XYZ file of C-alpha atoms in Angstrom:
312
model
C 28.322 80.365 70.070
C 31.939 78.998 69.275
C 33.122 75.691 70.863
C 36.720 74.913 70.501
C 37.450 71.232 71.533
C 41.052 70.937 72.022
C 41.103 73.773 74.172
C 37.401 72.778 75.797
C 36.945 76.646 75.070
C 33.234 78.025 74.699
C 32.910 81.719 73.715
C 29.455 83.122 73.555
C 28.742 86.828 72.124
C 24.792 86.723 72.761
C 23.933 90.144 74.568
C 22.994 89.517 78.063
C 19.623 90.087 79.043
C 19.833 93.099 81.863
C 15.876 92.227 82.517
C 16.080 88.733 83.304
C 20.146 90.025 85.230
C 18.748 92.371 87.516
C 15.512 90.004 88.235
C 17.081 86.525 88.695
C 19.978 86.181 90.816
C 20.972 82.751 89.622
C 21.109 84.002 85.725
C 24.160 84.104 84.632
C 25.056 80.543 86.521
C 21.975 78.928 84.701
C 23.469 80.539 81.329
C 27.332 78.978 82.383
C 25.523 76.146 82.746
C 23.998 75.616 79.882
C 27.183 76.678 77.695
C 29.150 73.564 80.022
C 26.375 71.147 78.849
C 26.911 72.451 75.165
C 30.296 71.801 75.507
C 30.160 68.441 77.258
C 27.617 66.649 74.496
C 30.036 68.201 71.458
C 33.057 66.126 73.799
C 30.654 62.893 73.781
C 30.326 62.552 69.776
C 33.649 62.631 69.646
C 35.151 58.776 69.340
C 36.265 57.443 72.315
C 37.836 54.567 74.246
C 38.247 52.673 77.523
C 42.118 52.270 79.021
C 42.267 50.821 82.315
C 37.946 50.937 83.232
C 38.474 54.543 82.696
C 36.925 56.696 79.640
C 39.338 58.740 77.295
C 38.573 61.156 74.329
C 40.704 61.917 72.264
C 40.542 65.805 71.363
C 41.316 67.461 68.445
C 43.625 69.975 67.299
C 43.387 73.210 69.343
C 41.535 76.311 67.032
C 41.705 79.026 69.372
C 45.905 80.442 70.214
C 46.063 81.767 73.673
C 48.235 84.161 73.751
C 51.448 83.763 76.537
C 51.523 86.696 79.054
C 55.191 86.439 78.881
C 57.608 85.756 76.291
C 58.793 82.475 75.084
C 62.352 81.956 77.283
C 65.469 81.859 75.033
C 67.754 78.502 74.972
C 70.014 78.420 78.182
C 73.759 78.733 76.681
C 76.350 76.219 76.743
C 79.270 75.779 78.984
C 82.874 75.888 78.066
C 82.540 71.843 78.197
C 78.951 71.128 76.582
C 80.526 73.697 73.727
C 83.706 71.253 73.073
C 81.712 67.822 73.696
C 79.077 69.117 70.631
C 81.802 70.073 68.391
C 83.554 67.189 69.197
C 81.094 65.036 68.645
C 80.991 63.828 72.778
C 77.718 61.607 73.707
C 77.485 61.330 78.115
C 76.291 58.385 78.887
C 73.223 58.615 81.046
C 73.468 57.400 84.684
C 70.480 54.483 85.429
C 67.486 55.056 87.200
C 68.519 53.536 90.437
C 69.372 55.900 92.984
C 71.263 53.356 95.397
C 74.085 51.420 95.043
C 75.442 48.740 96.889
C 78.712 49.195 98.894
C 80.784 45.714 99.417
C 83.159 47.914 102.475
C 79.802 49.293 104.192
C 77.599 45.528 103.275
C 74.917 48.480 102.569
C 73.036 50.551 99.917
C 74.318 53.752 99.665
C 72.986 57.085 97.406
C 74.987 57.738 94.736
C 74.955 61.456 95.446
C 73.729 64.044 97.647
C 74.633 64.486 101.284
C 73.554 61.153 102.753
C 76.145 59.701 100.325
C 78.945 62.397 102.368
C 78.215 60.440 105.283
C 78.990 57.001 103.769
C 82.358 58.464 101.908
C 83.289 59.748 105.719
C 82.230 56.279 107.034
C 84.463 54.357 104.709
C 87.336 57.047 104.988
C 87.751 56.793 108.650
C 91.426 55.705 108.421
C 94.845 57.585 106.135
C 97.119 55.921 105.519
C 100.492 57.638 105.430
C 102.865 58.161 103.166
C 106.682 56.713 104.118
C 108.757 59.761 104.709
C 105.737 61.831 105.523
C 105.315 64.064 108.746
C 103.196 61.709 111.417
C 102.272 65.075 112.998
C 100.242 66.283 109.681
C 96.339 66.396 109.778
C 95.308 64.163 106.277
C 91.907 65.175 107.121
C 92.614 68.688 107.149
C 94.315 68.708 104.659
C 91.456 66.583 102.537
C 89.151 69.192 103.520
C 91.330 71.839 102.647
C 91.432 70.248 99.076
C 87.770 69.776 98.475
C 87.488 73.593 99.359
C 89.898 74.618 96.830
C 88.621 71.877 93.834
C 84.535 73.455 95.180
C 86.029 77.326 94.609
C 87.625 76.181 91.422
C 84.330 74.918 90.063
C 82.305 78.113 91.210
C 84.981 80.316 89.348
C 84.404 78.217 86.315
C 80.799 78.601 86.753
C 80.846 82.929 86.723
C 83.033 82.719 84.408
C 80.538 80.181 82.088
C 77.857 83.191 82.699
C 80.029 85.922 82.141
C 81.123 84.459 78.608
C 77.777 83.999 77.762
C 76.526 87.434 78.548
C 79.383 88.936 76.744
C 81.209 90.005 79.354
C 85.093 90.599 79.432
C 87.360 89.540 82.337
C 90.205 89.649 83.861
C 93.110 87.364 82.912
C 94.945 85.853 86.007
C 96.924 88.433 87.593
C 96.329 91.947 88.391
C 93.476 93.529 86.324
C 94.784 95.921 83.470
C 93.844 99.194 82.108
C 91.588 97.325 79.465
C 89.484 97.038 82.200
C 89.596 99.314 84.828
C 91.001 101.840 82.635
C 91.447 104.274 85.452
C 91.901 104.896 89.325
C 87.948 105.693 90.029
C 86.920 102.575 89.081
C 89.848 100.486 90.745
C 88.674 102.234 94.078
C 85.171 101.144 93.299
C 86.036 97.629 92.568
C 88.605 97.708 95.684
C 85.515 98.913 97.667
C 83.115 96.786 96.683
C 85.267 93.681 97.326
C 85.969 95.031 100.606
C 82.328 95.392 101.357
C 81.164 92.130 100.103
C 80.890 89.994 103.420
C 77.904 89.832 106.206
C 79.279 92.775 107.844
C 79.220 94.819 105.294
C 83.044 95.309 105.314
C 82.777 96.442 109.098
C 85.658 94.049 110.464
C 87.967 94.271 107.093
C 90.858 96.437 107.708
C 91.412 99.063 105.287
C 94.476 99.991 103.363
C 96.641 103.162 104.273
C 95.215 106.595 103.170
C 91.897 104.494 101.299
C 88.762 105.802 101.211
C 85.284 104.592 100.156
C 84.442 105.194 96.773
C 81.342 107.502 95.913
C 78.723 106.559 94.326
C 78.250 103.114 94.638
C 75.752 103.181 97.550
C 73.615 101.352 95.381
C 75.408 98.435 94.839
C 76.431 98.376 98.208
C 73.096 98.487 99.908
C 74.724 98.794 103.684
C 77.020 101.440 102.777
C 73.673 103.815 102.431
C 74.623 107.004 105.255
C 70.854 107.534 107.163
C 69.275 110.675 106.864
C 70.076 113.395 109.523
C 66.312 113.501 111.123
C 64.491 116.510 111.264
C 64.210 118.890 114.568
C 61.540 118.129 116.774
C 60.484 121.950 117.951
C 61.389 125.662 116.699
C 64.460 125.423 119.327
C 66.387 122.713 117.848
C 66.117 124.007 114.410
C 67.180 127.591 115.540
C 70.589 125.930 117.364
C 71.156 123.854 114.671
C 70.755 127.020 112.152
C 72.842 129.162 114.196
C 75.479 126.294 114.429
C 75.501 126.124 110.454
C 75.984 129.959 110.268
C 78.769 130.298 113.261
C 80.708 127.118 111.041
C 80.567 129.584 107.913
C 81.440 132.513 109.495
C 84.382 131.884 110.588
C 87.569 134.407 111.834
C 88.642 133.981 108.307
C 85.143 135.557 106.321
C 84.901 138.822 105.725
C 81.699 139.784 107.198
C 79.879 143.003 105.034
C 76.894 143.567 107.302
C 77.106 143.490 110.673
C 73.160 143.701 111.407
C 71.681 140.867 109.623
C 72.882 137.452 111.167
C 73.029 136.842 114.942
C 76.266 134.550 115.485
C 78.359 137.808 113.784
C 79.025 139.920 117.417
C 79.838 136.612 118.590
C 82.423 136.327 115.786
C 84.029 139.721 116.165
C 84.559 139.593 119.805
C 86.399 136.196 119.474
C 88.618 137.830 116.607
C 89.388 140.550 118.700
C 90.213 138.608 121.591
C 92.256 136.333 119.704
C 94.387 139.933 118.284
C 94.919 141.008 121.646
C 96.232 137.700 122.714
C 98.826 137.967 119.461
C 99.835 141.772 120.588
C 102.267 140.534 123.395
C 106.170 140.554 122.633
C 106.796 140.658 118.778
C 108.316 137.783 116.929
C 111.566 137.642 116.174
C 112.187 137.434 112.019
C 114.061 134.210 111.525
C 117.464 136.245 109.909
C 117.805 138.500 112.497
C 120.658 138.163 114.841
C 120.487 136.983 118.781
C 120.652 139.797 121.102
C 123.395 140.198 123.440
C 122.874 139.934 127.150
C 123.935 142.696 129.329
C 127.319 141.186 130.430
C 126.642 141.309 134.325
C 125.077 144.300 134.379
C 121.569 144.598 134.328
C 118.650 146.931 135.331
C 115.848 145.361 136.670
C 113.732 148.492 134.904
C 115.489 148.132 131.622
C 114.194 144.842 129.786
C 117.209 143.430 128.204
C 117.208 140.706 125.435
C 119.104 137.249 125.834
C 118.802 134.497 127.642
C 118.726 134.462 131.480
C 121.386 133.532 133.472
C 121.924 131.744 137.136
């Protein structure tokens, strides 16, 4: 047997015995046990001590490594800021222990953050003062909250663009985004796209832009943009309408058919052609140079069809 203290590890390689296994049911708890009470009288010799009526070993350096089932996690990078304050040599002083502060407007102890301290800020901000020579019809408190949106969407642009600089990745400056990185007009319609697409809706209530079209091939990024699968027909009827549908849409007037005997939707096909030549094979088209003809100058035969336009 091998007893590790410091990580109270016991490791014994006797062979089991399969007599005594398949005979006793309690043998391989009686054997745990014993191992335990090896373990536990090795603990006792070491020296020990009493802190606070309670009894405390000290254990030695661990013998046995576990090894981690995953690997150790790399440092988190630094922000823009923590960058400049290390180079800089910048110490932040560390905020005390006490959660609650005392507010001389409220007479009361406040949080000095989280949303209970909102409350208090909108308690103690119940009254603007205005400006001289400012509009007495403007909402401060709109416009307050209006601010706070802007500073909170400033902060979480900073923040992606913290991550992306750490990851390595390269961004747009402010402005339009250049060739350097959408180099051409594919992936500008996938970015336009996927911007389009990225609300609850899945870009169902977001107008679209003259002649634009979804990119392809971004159905993966864009899980709700995934077209569902045409379901298959329930009996042999379906599937024959829906095969005959697929071969009348090939076959159209325009194919040249070469057999007439192997595909059922082809008689169907001819007699619409020739229906459609008959139709054609009225009065012949006049050619756009030709001249207008004359009328017949008062003197017409109701038997003789004469061109030109009729007169009353």
């Amino acid at each position: 047997m091998e007893l590790d203290l410091g990580t109270l590890l016991v490791s014994d390689y006797n062979p089991l015995d399969e007599k005594a296994l398949k005979s006793e049911p309690d043998y391989l708890k009686n054997l745990i046990r014993n191992d335990v009470q090896l373990l536990i009288n090795k603990v006792w010799e070491l020296p020990r001590e009493r802190v606070d009526g309670v009894v405390v070993v000290k254990l030695p350096k661990p013998e046995y490594t576990l090894p981690r089932a995953r690997a150790i996690p790399k440092p988190k990078p630094l922000t823009k800021w923590q960058q400049f304050a290390k180079e800089k040599g910048i110490q932040t002083k560390k905020k005390g222990k006490s959660k609650l502060k005392w507010d001389e407007e409220l007479k009361k102890w406040i949080p000095t953050y989280g949303y209970k301290r909102v409350k208090a800020e909108e308690q103690k901000e119940w009254l603007v003062e205005i400006k001289s020579g400012a509009d007495a019809n403007d909402n401060s408190f709109a416009k307050a909250k209006e601010a706070k949106q802007e500073r909170q969407s400033k902060n979480e642009l900073q923040r992606l663009r913290n991550i992306a600089k750490s990851k390595n990745i390269k961004l747009p400056k402010v402005g339009l985004p250049t060739r350097e990185y959408l180099p051409n007009s594919q992936q500008l319609s996938e970015a336009l796209t996927i911007a389009r697409t990225s609300t609850a809706s899945v870009g169902k209530f977001q107008p679209k832009l003259p002649k634009e079209k979804d990119a392809k091939g971004i159905a993966k990024e864009v899980p709700g943009m995934k077209k569902k699968r045409k379901l298959p027909p329930l009996n042999a009827v379906e599937e024959k309408r829906q095969n005959k549908g697929l071969i009348d849409n090939v076959l159209k007037s325009k194919t040249k058919i070469l057999r007439d005997d192997y595909l059922v939707g082809t008689t169907e096909i001819k007699q619409d052609t020739i229906g459609r030549k008959k139709k054609k094979s009225g009065v012949p088209k006049r050619a756009k140079n030709a001249k207008k003809p004359k009328a017949g100058k008062g003197k017409r035969d109701l038997h003789s069809k004469v061109g030109g336009r009729k007169r009353r």
